mmCIF file of C-alpha atoms in Angstrom:
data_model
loop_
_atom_site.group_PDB
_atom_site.id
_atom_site.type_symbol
_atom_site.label_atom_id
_atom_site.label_comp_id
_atom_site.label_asym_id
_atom_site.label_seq_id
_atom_site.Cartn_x
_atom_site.Cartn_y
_atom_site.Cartn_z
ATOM 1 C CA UNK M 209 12.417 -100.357 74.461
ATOM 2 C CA UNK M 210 15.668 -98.960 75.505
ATOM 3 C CA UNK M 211 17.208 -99.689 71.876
ATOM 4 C CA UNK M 212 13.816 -97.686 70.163
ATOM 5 C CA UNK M 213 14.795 -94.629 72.503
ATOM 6 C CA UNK M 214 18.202 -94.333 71.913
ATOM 7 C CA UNK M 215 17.626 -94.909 67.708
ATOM 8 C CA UNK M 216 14.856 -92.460 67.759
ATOM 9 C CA UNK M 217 17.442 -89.874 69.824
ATOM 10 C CA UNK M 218 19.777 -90.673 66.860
ATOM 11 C CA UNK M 219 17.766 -89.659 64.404
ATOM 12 C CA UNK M 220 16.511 -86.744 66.200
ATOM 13 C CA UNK M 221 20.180 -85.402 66.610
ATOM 14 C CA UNK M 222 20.495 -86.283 62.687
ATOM 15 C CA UNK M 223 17.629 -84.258 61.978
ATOM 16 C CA UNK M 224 18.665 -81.269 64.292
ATOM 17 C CA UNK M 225 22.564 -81.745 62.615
ATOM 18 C CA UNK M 226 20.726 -82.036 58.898
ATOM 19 C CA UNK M 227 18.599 -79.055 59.850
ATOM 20 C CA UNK M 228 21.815 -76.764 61.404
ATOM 21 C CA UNK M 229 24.306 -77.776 58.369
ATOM 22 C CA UNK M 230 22.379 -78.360 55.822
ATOM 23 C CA UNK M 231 19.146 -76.480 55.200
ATOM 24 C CA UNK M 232 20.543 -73.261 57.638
ATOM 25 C CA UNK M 233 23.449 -72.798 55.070
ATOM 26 C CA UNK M 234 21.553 -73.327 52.014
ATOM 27 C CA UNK M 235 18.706 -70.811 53.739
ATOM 28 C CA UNK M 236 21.881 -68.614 54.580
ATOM 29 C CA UNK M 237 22.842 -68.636 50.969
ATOM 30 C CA UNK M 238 19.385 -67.818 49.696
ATOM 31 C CA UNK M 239 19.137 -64.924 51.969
ATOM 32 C CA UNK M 240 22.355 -63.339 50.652
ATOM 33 C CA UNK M 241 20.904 -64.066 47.312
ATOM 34 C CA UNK M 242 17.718 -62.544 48.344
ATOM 35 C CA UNK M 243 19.341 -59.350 49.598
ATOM 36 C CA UNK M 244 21.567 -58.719 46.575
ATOM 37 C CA UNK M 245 18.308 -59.392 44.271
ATOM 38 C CA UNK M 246 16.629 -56.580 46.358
ATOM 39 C CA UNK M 247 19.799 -54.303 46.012
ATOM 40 C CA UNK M 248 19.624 -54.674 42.393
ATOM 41 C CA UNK M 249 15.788 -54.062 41.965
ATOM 42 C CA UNK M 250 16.172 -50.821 43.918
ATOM 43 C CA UNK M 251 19.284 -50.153 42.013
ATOM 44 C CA UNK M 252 17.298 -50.437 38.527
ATOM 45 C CA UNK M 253 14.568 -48.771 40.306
ATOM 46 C CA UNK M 254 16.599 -45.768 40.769
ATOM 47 C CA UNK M 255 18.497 -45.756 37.477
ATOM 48 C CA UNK M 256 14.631 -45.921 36.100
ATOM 49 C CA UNK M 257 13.503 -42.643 37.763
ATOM 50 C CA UNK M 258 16.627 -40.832 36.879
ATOM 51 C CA UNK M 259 16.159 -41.872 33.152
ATOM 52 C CA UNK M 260 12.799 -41.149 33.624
ATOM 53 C CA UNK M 261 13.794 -37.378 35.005
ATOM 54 C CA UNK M 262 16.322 -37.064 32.526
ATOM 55 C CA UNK M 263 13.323 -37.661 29.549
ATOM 56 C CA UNK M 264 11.187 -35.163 31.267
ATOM 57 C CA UNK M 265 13.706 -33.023 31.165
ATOM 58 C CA UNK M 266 15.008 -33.186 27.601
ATOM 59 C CA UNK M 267 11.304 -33.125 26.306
ATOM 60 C CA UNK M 268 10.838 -29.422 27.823
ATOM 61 C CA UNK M 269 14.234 -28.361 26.591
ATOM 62 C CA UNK M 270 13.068 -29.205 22.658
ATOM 63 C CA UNK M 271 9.620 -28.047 23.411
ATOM 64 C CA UNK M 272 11.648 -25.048 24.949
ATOM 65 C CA UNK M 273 13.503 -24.783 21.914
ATOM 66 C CA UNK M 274 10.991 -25.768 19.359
ATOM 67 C CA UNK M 275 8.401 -23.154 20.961
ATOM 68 C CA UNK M 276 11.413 -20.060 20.599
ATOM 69 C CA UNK M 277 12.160 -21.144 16.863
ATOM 70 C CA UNK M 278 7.862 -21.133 16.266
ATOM 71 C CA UNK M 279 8.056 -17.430 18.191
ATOM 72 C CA UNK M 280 10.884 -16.298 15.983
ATOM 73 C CA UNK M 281 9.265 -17.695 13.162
ATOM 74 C CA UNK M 282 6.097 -15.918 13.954
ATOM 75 C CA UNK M 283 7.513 -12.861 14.253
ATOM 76 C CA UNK M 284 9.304 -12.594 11.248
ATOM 77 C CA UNK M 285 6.113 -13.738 9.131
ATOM 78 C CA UNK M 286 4.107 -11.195 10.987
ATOM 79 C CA UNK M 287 7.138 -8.491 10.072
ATOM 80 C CA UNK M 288 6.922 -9.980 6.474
ATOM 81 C CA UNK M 289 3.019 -9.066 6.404
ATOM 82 C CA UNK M 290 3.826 -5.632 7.710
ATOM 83 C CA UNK M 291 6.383 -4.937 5.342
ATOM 84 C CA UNK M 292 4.206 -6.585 2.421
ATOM 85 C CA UNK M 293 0.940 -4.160 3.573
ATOM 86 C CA UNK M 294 3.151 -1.133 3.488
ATOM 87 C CA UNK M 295 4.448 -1.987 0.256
ATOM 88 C CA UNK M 296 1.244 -2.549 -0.966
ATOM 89 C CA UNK M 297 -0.102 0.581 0.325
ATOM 90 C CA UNK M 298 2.630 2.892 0.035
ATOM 91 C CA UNK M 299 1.614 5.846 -2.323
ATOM 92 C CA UNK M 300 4.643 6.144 -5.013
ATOM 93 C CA UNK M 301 4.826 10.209 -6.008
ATOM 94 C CA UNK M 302 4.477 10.528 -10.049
ATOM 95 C CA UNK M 303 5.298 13.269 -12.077
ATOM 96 C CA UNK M 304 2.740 14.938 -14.315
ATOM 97 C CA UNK M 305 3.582 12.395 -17.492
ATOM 98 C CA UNK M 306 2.712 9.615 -15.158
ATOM 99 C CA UNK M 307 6.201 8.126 -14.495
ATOM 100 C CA UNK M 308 7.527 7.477 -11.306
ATOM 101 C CA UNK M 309 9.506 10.489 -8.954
ATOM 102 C CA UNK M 310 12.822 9.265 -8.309
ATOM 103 C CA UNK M 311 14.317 12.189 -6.142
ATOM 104 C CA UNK M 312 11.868 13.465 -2.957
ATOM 105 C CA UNK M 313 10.214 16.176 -3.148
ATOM 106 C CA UNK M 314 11.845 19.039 -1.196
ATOM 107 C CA UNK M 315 10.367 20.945 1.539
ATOM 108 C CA UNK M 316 8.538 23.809 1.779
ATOM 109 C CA UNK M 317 10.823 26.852 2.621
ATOM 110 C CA UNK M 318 10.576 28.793 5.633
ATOM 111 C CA UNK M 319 12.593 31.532 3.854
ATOM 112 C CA UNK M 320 10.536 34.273 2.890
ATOM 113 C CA UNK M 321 11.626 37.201 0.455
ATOM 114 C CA UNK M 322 9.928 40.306 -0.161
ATOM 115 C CA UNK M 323 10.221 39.541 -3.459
ATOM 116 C CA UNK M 324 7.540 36.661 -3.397
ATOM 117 C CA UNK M 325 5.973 38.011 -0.715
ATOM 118 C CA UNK M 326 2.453 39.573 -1.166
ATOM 119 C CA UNK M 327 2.723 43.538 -0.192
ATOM 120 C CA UNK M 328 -1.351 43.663 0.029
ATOM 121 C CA UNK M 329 -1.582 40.866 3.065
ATOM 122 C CA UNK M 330 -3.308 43.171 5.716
ATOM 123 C CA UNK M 331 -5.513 44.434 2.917
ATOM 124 C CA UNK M 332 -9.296 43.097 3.649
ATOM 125 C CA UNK M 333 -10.751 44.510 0.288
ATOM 126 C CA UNK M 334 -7.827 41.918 -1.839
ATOM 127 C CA UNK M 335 -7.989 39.104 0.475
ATOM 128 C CA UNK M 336 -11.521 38.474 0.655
ATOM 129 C CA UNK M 337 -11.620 35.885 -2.030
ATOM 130 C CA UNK M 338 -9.231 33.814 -0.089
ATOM 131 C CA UNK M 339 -9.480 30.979 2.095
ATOM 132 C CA UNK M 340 -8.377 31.699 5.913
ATOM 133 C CA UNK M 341 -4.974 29.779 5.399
ATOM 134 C CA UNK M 342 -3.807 31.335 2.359
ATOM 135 C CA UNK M 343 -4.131 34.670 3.803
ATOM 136 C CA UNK M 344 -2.787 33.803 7.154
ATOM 137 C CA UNK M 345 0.454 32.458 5.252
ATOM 138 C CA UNK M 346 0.822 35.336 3.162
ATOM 139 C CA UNK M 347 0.538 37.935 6.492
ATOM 140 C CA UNK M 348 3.237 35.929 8.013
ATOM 141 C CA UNK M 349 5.492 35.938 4.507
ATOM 142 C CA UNK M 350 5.217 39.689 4.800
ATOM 143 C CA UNK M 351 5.537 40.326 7.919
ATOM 144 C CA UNK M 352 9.019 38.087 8.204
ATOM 145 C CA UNK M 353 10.681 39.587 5.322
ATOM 146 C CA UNK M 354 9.790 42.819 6.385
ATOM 147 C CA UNK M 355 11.872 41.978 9.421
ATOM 148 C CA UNK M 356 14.676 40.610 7.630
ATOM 149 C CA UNK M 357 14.826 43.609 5.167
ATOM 150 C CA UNK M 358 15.159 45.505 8.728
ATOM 151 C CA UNK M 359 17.181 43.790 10.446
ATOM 152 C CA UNK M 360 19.619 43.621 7.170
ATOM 153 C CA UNK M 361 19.429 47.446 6.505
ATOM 154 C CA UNK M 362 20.513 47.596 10.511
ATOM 155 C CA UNK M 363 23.459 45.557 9.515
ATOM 156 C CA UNK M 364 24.258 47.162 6.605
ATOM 157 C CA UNK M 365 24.115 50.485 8.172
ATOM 158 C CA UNK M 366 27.896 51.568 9.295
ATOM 159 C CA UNK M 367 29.002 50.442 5.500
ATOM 160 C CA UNK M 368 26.541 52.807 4.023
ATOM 161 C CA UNK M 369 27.755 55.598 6.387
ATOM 162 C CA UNK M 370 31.203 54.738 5.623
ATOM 163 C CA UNK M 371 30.405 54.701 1.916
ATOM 164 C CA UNK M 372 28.331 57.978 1.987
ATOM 165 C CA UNK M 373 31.174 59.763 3.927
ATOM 166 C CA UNK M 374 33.650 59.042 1.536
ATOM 167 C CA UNK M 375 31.442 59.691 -1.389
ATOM 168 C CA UNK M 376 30.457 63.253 0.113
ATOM 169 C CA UNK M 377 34.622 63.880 0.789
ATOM 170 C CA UNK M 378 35.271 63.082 -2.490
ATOM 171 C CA UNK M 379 33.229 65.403 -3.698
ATOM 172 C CA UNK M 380 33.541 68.214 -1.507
ATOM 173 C CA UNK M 381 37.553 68.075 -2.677
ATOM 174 C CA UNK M 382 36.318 68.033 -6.217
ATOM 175 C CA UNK M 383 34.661 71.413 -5.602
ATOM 176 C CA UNK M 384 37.246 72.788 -3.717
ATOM 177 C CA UNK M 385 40.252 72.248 -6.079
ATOM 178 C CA UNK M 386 40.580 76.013 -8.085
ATOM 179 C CA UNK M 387 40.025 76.302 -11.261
ATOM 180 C CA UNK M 388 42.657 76.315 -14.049
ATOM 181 C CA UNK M 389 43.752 80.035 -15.291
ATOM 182 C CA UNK M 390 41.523 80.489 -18.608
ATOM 183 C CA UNK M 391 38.657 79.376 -16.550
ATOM 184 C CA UNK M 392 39.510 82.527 -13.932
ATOM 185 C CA UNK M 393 40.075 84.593 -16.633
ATOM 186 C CA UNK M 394 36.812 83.740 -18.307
ATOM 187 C CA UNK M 395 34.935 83.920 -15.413
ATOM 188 C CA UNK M 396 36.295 87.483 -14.897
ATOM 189 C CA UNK M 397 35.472 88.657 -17.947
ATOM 190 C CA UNK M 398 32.179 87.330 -17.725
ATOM 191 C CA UNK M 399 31.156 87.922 -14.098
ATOM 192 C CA UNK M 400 29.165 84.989 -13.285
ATOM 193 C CA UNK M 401 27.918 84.472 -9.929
ATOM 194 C CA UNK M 402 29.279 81.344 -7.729
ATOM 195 C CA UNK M 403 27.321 77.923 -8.202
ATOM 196 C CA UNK M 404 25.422 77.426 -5.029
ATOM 197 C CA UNK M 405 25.956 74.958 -2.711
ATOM 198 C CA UNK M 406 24.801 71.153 -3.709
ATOM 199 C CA UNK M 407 22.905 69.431 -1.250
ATOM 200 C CA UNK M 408 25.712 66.892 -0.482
ATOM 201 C CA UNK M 409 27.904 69.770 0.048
ATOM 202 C CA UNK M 410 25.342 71.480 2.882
ATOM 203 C CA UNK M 411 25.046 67.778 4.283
ATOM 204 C CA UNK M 412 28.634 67.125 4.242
ATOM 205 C CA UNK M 413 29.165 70.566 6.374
ATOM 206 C CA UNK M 414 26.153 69.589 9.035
ATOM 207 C CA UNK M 415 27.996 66.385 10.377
ATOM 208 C CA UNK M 416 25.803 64.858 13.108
ATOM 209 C CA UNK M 417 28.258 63.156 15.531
ATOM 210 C CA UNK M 418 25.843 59.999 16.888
ATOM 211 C CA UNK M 419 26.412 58.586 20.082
ATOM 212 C CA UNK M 420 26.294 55.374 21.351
ATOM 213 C CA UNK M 421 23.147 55.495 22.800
ATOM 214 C CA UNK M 422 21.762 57.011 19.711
ATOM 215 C CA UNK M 423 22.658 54.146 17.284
ATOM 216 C CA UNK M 424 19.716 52.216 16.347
ATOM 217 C CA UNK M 425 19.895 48.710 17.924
ATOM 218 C CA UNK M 426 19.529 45.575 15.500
ATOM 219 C CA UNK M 427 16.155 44.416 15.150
ATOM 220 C CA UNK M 428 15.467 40.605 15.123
ATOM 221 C CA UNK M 429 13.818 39.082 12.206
ATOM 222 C CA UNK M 430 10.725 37.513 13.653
ATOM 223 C CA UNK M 431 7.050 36.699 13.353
ATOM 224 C CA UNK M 432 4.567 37.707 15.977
ATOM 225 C CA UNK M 433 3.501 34.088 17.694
ATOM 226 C CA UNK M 434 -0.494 35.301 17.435
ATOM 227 C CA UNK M 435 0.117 35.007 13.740
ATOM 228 C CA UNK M 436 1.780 31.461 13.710
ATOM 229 C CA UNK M 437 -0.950 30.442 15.941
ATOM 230 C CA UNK M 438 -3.233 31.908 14.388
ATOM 231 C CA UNK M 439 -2.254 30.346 11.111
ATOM 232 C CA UNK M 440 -1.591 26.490 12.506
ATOM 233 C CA UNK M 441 -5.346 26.670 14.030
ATOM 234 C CA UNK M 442 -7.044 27.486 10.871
ATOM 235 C CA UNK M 443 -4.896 24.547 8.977
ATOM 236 C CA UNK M 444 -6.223 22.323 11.626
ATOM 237 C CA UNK M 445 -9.218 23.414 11.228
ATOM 238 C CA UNK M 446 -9.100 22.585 7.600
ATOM 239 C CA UNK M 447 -7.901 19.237 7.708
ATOM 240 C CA UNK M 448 -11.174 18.625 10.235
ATOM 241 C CA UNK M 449 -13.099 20.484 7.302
ATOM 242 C CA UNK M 450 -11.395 17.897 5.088
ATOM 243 C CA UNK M 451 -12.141 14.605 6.944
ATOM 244 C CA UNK M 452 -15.676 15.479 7.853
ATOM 245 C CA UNK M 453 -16.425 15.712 4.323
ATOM 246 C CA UNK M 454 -14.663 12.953 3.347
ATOM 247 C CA UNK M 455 -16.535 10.802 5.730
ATOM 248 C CA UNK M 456 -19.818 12.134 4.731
ATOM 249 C CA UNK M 457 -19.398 11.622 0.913
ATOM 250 C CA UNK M 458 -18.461 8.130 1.958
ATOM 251 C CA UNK M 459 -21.876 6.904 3.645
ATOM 252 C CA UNK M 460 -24.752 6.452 1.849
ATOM 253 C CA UNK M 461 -27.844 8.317 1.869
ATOM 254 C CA UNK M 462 -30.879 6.257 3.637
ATOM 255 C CA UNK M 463 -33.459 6.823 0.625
ATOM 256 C CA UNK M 464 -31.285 5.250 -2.111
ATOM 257 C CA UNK M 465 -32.779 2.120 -1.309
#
């Protein structure tokens, strides 16, 4: 019985020494193995988000990219289309032999001269046959070279006074100078009264010294604002005329049916 005891202790304290040295290392060693296994799956884990990120992230830059090149793309087709509708649509100016103006046409001069202006403006009896427009441009031709033609006679003034002064003096010592002796002789012997005075003369004597305050002042060359307002409400009111009547012509009558 005694022998039974002690070779069942013996293999009991094999078992425990078997169980301590030899399956507790080897379950050591598999629980390193484990943990380094677990470090590497959260390791690739990781590594498999960030990749994952950095794919995100490089699709929206090239759909960033590729949606600016389609916008810039867009918008030079839709500038193309513009440009092509203008081009279409743009009204070249001919001349009257049908071939195409090369130089613009110039502008309409705000110039008047009394020359081209139109003296009988403010007459009602010769403007009657004339549309509102017309009329209201030639009133404001005359009445702006009229101011010019004053305001350059103003200017004009002290060399005409200068001129006429020396003219007069001239004159006056023509007069003056005494005749040569056959002409006193003759005019002895013949009696004949003394020319009279020319008007110059008579002028010459009657100076009129003028004052400062009695010179005429220079006159601006301008055109009353009633008339230019006047004149740009009837030409809007004939473009309205105009586009009215275009727009009716256009639509068709309701019986034509």
């Amino acid at each position: 019985m005694e022998a039974k005891i002690k070779a069942q202790r013996a293999k009991i304290t094999a078992a425990k020494l078997d169980a301590v040295f030899g399956h507790g290392l080897q379950f050591r060693a598999n629980v390193a193995k484990l943990q380094t296994l677990r470090r590497q799956r959260d390791d690739a884990i990781a590594r498999r988000d960030e990749i994952e990120r950095w794919r995100v992230e490089e699709f929206l830059d090239y759909w960033e990219r590729d949606m600016h090149h389609m916008a810039i793309l867009r918008a030079r087709q839709r500038q193309q289309k513009i440009a092509d509708e203008r081009r279409k649509w743009h009204v070249k100016p001919c001349t009257k032999e049908g071939k195409v103006r090369l130089h613009a046409t110039a502008r309409e001069s705000t110039v008047f001269c009394i020359g081209s202006s139109n003296l009988l403006a403010f007459s009602k009896e010769f403007q009657a046959n004339k549309n509102a427009v017309t009329a209201l441009t030639e009133q404001v031709a005359l009445v702006s070279s009229t101011a010019q033609l004053e305001q350059a006679q103003t200017m004009l003034m002290p060399l005409l006074d200068t001129f006429t002064k020396t003219y007069n003096g001239v004159h006056q010592a023509l007069h003056q100078v005494p005749p040569p002796p056959h002409a006193m002789a003759s005019e002895r012997s013949t009696s004949v009264d003394p020319p009279p005075a020319t008007d110059i003369v008579l002028k010459t004597k009657k100076k009129k010294v003028k004052t400062l305050g009695q010179q005429r002042r220079t006159r601006d060359a301008h055109v009353p604002w009633s008339l230019l307002d006047q004149l740009a409400a009837e030409k809007t009111k004939l473009q309205t005329e105009k586009a009215l009547g275009a727009v009716f012509k256009r639509r068709k009558p309701i019986g034509d049916d």
